[in-house]
Tab-separated table of C-alpha atoms in Angstrom:
chain	number	residue	atom	x	y	z
W	25	UNK	CA	0.054	-0.069	-0.013
W	26	UNK	CA	1.222	3.516	-0.746
W	27	UNK	CA	0.689	6.302	1.764
W	28	UNK	CA	-2.138	7.783	-0.300
W	29	UNK	CA	-3.949	4.554	-1.032
W	30	UNK	CA	-7.426	4.379	0.349
W	31	UNK	CA	-6.656	1.445	2.637
W	32	UNK	CA	-3.555	3.363	3.970
W	33	UNK	CA	-5.691	6.407	4.596
W	34	UNK	CA	-8.151	4.240	6.502
W	35	UNK	CA	-5.562	2.444	8.621
W	36	UNK	CA	-4.107	6.011	9.348
W	37	UNK	CA	-7.349	7.420	10.446
W	38	UNK	CA	-8.222	4.155	12.579
W	39	UNK	CA	-4.687	4.698	14.281
W	40	UNK	CA	-5.007	8.505	14.977
W	41	UNK	CA	-8.623	8.228	16.103
W	42	UNK	CA	-10.278	10.375	13.292
W	43	UNK	CA	-12.279	7.229	12.510
W	44	UNK	CA	-13.671	5.331	15.257
W	45	UNK	CA	-15.124	1.902	15.500
W	46	UNK	CA	-18.334	1.452	17.332
W	47	UNK	CA	-19.513	-2.037	18.559
W	48	UNK	CA	-23.071	-2.830	17.720
W	49	UNK	CA	-23.074	-6.346	19.140
W	50	UNK	CA	-24.845	-7.554	22.062
W	51	UNK	CA	-22.462	-9.807	24.172
W	52	UNK	CA	-23.460	-13.381	24.115
W	53	UNK	CA	-24.203	-15.242	27.459
W	54	UNK	CA	-26.794	-17.341	29.065
W	55	UNK	CA	-28.594	-14.198	29.969
W	56	UNK	CA	-28.989	-12.987	26.392
W	57	UNK	CA	-32.638	-12.558	25.637
W	58	UNK	CA	-34.111	-15.124	23.066
W	59	UNK	CA	-37.546	-14.927	21.311
W	60	UNK	CA	-40.307	-16.879	22.665
W	61	UNK	CA	-42.724	-18.499	20.155
W	62	UNK	CA	-46.280	-19.996	21.352
W	63	UNK	CA	-45.710	-23.392	22.753
W	64	UNK	CA	-47.054	-25.399	19.867
W	65	UNK	CA	-43.821	-24.251	17.876
W	66	UNK	CA	-40.238	-25.142	17.928
W	67	UNK	CA	-38.175	-22.975	20.341
W	68	UNK	CA	-34.524	-21.674	19.889
W	69	UNK	CA	-32.044	-22.535	22.298
W	70	UNK	CA	-30.450	-19.995	24.688
W	71	UNK	CA	-26.702	-19.356	24.320
W	72	UNK	CA	-24.718	-21.767	26.530
W	73	UNK	CA	-21.118	-22.792	27.147
W	74	UNK	CA	-19.640	-26.120	28.099
W	75	UNK	CA	-16.205	-26.004	29.280
W	76	UNK	CA	-13.909	-28.500	27.509
W	77	UNK	CA	-10.926	-27.885	29.618
W	78	UNK	CA	-9.226	-24.970	31.693
W	79	UNK	CA	-5.545	-25.438	32.476
W	80	UNK	CA	-6.167	-28.769	34.159
W	81	UNK	CA	-6.003	-32.612	33.562
W	82	UNK	CA	-8.336	-32.216	30.457
W	83	UNK	CA	-5.949	-29.884	28.892
W	84	UNK	CA	-3.089	-28.623	31.023
W	85	UNK	CA	-2.022	-25.479	28.825
W	86	UNK	CA	-5.340	-24.364	27.301
W	87	UNK	CA	-8.701	-23.292	27.908
W	88	UNK	CA	-11.696	-23.761	25.603
W	89	UNK	CA	-15.397	-24.400	25.269
W	90	UNK	CA	-18.101	-25.888	23.137
W	91	UNK	CA	-21.063	-23.565	22.726
W	92	UNK	CA	-24.741	-24.163	21.689
W	93	UNK	CA	-26.957	-21.403	20.424
W	94	UNK	CA	-29.817	-20.672	18.198
W	95	UNK	CA	-29.009	-19.149	14.672
W	96	UNK	CA	-31.142	-16.333	15.693
W	97	UNK	CA	-29.853	-15.655	19.227
W	98	UNK	CA	-28.477	-12.178	20.204
W	99	UNK	CA	-26.963	-9.894	17.575
W	100	UNK	CA	-27.606	-11.962	14.466
W	101	UNK	CA	-28.241	-11.684	10.735
W	102	UNK	CA	-31.280	-12.979	8.874
W	103	UNK	CA	-30.568	-14.501	5.457
W	104	UNK	CA	-33.225	-14.536	2.886
W	105	UNK	CA	-34.119	-18.385	3.355
W	106	UNK	CA	-35.005	-17.661	6.934
W	107	UNK	CA	-38.664	-17.111	5.836
W	108	UNK	CA	-40.830	-19.028	3.496
W	109	UNK	CA	-40.973	-16.246	1.095
W	110	UNK	CA	-37.255	-16.596	0.584
W	111	UNK	CA	-36.890	-20.470	0.941
W	112	UNK	CA	-35.288	-20.794	-2.633
W	113	UNK	CA	-32.973	-17.788	-2.075
W	114	UNK	CA	-29.491	-17.492	-0.207
W	115	UNK	CA	-28.479	-19.131	3.027
W	116	UNK	CA	-26.305	-17.149	5.379
W	117	UNK	CA	-23.064	-18.722	3.983
W	118	UNK	CA	-24.022	-17.610	0.365
W	119	UNK	CA	-24.383	-13.946	1.240
W	120	UNK	CA	-21.906	-12.075	-1.153
W	121	UNK	CA	-19.135	-10.846	1.158
W	122	UNK	CA	-19.300	-7.429	-0.524
W	123	UNK	CA	-22.740	-6.826	0.914
W	124	UNK	CA	-21.325	-7.390	4.354
W	125	UNK	CA	-19.658	-4.002	4.370
W	126	UNK	CA	-22.179	-1.187	3.614
W	127	UNK	CA	-23.262	2.314	4.442
W	128	UNK	CA	-25.936	2.841	7.056
W	129	UNK	CA	-28.522	5.695	7.899
W	130	UNK	CA	-29.943	5.763	11.460
W	131	UNK	CA	-33.571	6.885	11.977
W	132	UNK	CA	-34.298	7.749	15.592
W	133	UNK	CA	-37.632	7.031	16.918
W	134	UNK	CA	-36.655	6.587	20.568
W	135	UNK	CA	-38.861	9.328	21.770
W	136	UNK	CA	-41.952	7.989	20.126
W	137	UNK	CA	-41.264	4.391	21.591
W	138	UNK	CA	-40.729	5.843	25.111
W	139	UNK	CA	-44.443	6.966	24.905
W	140	UNK	CA	-45.806	3.844	23.050
W	141	UNK	CA	-43.941	0.705	23.019
W	142	UNK	CA	-46.045	-0.560	20.229
W	143	UNK	CA	-45.004	2.463	18.006
W	144	UNK	CA	-44.927	1.497	14.281
W	145	UNK	CA	-42.831	3.183	11.584
W	146	UNK	CA	-44.642	4.358	8.584
W	147	UNK	CA	-43.505	5.255	4.986
W	148	UNK	CA	-44.324	8.936	5.872
W	149	UNK	CA	-41.747	8.866	8.595
W	150	UNK	CA	-39.180	7.762	6.326
W	151	UNK	CA	-39.899	9.952	3.452
W	152	UNK	CA	-39.996	12.886	5.775
W	153	UNK	CA	-36.635	11.886	7.166
W	154	UNK	CA	-35.393	11.529	3.507
W	155	UNK	CA	-36.730	15.135	2.690
W	156	UNK	CA	-34.759	16.738	5.684
W	157	UNK	CA	-31.581	14.531	5.269
W	158	UNK	CA	-30.594	12.410	2.224
W	159	UNK	CA	-32.276	9.514	0.279
W	160	UNK	CA	-31.761	6.112	1.786
W	161	UNK	CA	-28.500	4.532	0.771
W	162	UNK	CA	-28.563	2.443	-2.246
W	163	UNK	CA	-27.215	-0.871	-1.119
W	164	UNK	CA	-26.814	0.187	2.400
W	165	UNK	CA	-28.841	-0.382	5.756
W	166	UNK	CA	-31.816	1.319	7.285
W	167	UNK	CA	-31.246	1.224	11.096
W	168	UNK	CA	-34.075	2.029	13.235
W	169	UNK	CA	-33.247	3.389	16.647
W	170	UNK	CA	-35.830	2.886	19.468
W	171	UNK	CA	-33.917	2.834	22.484
W	172	UNK	CA	-34.735	-0.818	23.074
W	173	UNK	CA	-31.185	-1.941	23.574
W	174	UNK	CA	-31.439	-0.287	27.063
W	175	UNK	CA	-33.664	-3.429	28.097
W	176	UNK	CA	-31.418	-6.116	26.902
W	177	UNK	CA	-30.236	-6.959	30.478
W	178	UNK	CA	-33.455	-8.756	31.224
W	179	UNK	CA	-35.574	-11.202	29.145
W	180	UNK	CA	-38.969	-9.960	30.619
W	181	UNK	CA	-38.113	-6.366	29.780
W	182	UNK	CA	-36.829	-6.864	26.385
W	183	UNK	CA	-39.762	-9.156	25.191
W	184	UNK	CA	-42.175	-6.879	27.045
W	185	UNK	CA	-45.071	-9.354	26.884
W	186	UNK	CA	-48.387	-9.599	28.522
W	187	UNK	CA	-51.502	-11.742	28.165
W	188	UNK	CA	-51.988	-10.177	24.780
W	189	UNK	CA	-48.392	-10.987	23.495
W	190	UNK	CA	-45.245	-9.098	23.173
W	191	UNK	CA	-45.181	-5.205	22.897
W	192	UNK	CA	-42.149	-3.961	21.024
W	193	UNK	CA	-41.990	-1.262	18.097
W	194	UNK	CA	-41.286	-2.041	14.512
W	195	UNK	CA	-42.496	-1.223	11.089
W	196	UNK	CA	-46.139	-1.181	9.705
W	197	UNK	CA	-47.063	-3.833	7.252
W	198	UNK	CA	-47.132	-1.034	4.392
W	199	UNK	CA	-43.780	0.369	5.525
W	200	UNK	CA	-42.224	-3.162	5.631
W	201	UNK	CA	-43.521	-3.705	1.931
W	202	UNK	CA	-42.162	-0.321	0.908
W	203	UNK	CA	-38.733	-0.850	2.478
W	204	UNK	CA	-38.549	-4.152	0.743
W	205	UNK	CA	-40.041	-3.564	-2.598
W	206	UNK	CA	-39.570	0.214	-3.224
W	207	UNK	CA	-36.545	1.366	-1.126
W	208	UNK	CA	-32.835	0.837	-2.347
W	209	UNK	CA	-31.513	-0.508	0.912
W	210	UNK	CA	-30.150	-4.144	1.256
W	211	UNK	CA	-31.594	-4.551	4.623
W	212	UNK	CA	-33.149	-3.398	7.892
W	213	UNK	CA	-31.423	-3.232	11.265
W	214	UNK	CA	-33.310	-2.981	14.761
W	215	UNK	CA	-32.658	-3.198	18.406
W	216	UNK	CA	-35.328	-5.611	19.220
W	217	UNK	CA	-35.506	-9.389	19.127
W	218	UNK	CA	-36.596	-9.620	15.539
W	219	UNK	CA	-37.092	-7.279	12.776
W	220	UNK	CA	-40.908	-7.373	13.376
W	221	UNK	CA	-42.985	-5.546	15.758
W	222	UNK	CA	-44.211	-7.561	18.941
W	223	UNK	CA	-47.665	-7.357	17.329
W	224	UNK	CA	-46.850	-8.507	14.009
W	225	UNK	CA	-48.355	-11.960	14.426
W	226	UNK	CA	-51.688	-10.343	13.945
W	227	UNK	CA	-50.662	-8.157	10.774
W	228	UNK	CA	-51.518	-8.750	7.333
W	229	UNK	CA	-49.209	-10.586	6.139
W	230	UNK	CA	-48.191	-11.752	9.590
W	231	UNK	CA	-44.606	-10.734	10.274
W	232	UNK	CA	-44.483	-8.461	7.253
W	233	UNK	CA	-40.684	-7.451	7.697
W	234	UNK	CA	-39.698	-11.141	7.513
W	235	UNK	CA	-42.154	-11.899	4.636
W	236	UNK	CA	-41.304	-8.942	2.417
W	237	UNK	CA	-37.705	-8.544	3.348
W	238	UNK	CA	-36.498	-12.123	2.924
W	239	UNK	CA	-38.786	-12.611	-0.130
W	240	UNK	CA	-37.094	-9.714	-1.800
W	241	UNK	CA	-33.456	-11.191	-1.209
W	242	UNK	CA	-32.761	-8.450	1.412
W	243	UNK	CA	-31.380	-9.062	5.004
W	244	UNK	CA	-32.167	-8.318	8.735
W	245	UNK	CA	-29.935	-7.336	11.519
W	246	UNK	CA	-31.397	-7.734	15.048
W	247	UNK	CA	-30.440	-7.065	18.707
W	248	UNK	CA	-28.258	-4.197	17.691
W	249	UNK	CA	-26.935	-1.969	20.419
W	250	UNK	CA	-25.244	1.529	20.626
W	251	UNK	CA	-27.115	2.866	17.759
W	252	UNK	CA	-27.243	6.221	19.745
W	253	UNK	CA	-23.460	6.452	19.002
W	254	UNK	CA	-24.048	6.588	15.324
W	255	UNK	CA	-24.527	9.645	13.324
W	256	UNK	CA	-27.797	9.710	11.243
W	257	UNK	CA	-25.773	9.769	8.263
W	258	UNK	CA	-22.233	8.749	7.236
W	259	UNK	CA	-21.632	5.275	9.243
W	260	UNK	CA	-20.087	2.319	7.480
W	261	UNK	CA	-21.154	-0.999	8.889
W	262	UNK	CA	-19.301	-4.302	8.957
W	263	UNK	CA	-21.585	-7.291	9.641
W	264	UNK	CA	-19.940	-10.601	10.060
W	265	UNK	CA	-22.123	-13.579	10.518
W	266	UNK	CA	-20.960	-16.954	10.933
W	267	UNK	CA	-20.920	-18.672	7.388
W	268	UNK	CA	-23.223	-21.696	8.425
W	269	UNK	CA	-23.826	-23.806	5.290
W	270	UNK	CA	-27.499	-24.033	4.622
W	271	UNK	CA	-27.994	-21.890	7.702
W	272	UNK	CA	-30.980	-19.346	7.966
W	273	UNK	CA	-28.979	-16.943	9.756
W	274	UNK	CA	-26.210	-16.681	12.484
W	275	UNK	CA	-24.899	-14.721	15.286
W	276	UNK	CA	-22.917	-11.731	13.998
W	277	UNK	CA	-20.323	-9.231	15.210
W	278	UNK	CA	-21.408	-5.866	13.828
W	279	UNK	CA	-19.133	-2.934	13.748
W	280	UNK	CA	-19.542	0.494	12.577
W	281	UNK	CA	-16.950	2.821	11.229
W	282	UNK	CA	-17.652	6.626	12.043
W	283	UNK	CA	-15.844	10.111	11.682
W	284	UNK	CA	-14.977	11.230	15.077
W	285	UNK	CA	-17.165	14.257	16.204
């Protein structure tokens, strides 16, 4: 690399702090919240570690573990084949690597969600934001900030369920269709347990973000953290899911590069 090459400039910016790295990933542990489906359906496994050895008779000089986890536990990547509408499309190992590094915009609805946990983003909200800022990035991410990451310490608070079901924010059915079919983004990122709102089981179609996005060969990123540390415009996101062959998704380390403010 020459001193003026784009990669050299990036390395220098990272070294001098003019470009910062923000971790958008929820740490994985046994307490990481997981989605709960009605009991008649299969359930995802919580994250768990099984110790193999720890500097002992099982392995005197090394420490390591086996782990078990659902594909969609913690901060994770939804591949198109996760939903029936995308069943013939890419698995998580087949997602083109060039799409794992992309620009992102952050739309902040945390004030609305603080008043109403069932708040739904509408097309008009996004178009009003575009009119005041920039168009959504072609081939980039639409991140929806709701402040929900502050609840990630507790399964109960994170799912926010009562006898009628979960109460968490998301997109309206029409907004989900618009993002999937009419917007130029490659995917949707959220702070909640899944890309859909808690009430989405009763929407038409049910779970419209999954249905429309996966069916349109687009992606989801969920259980993101620290979106409050990103600017509305200008972040570059690196999303690194495990390349599980035939997998419908995978836990991911998600990082954002931002210019220092």
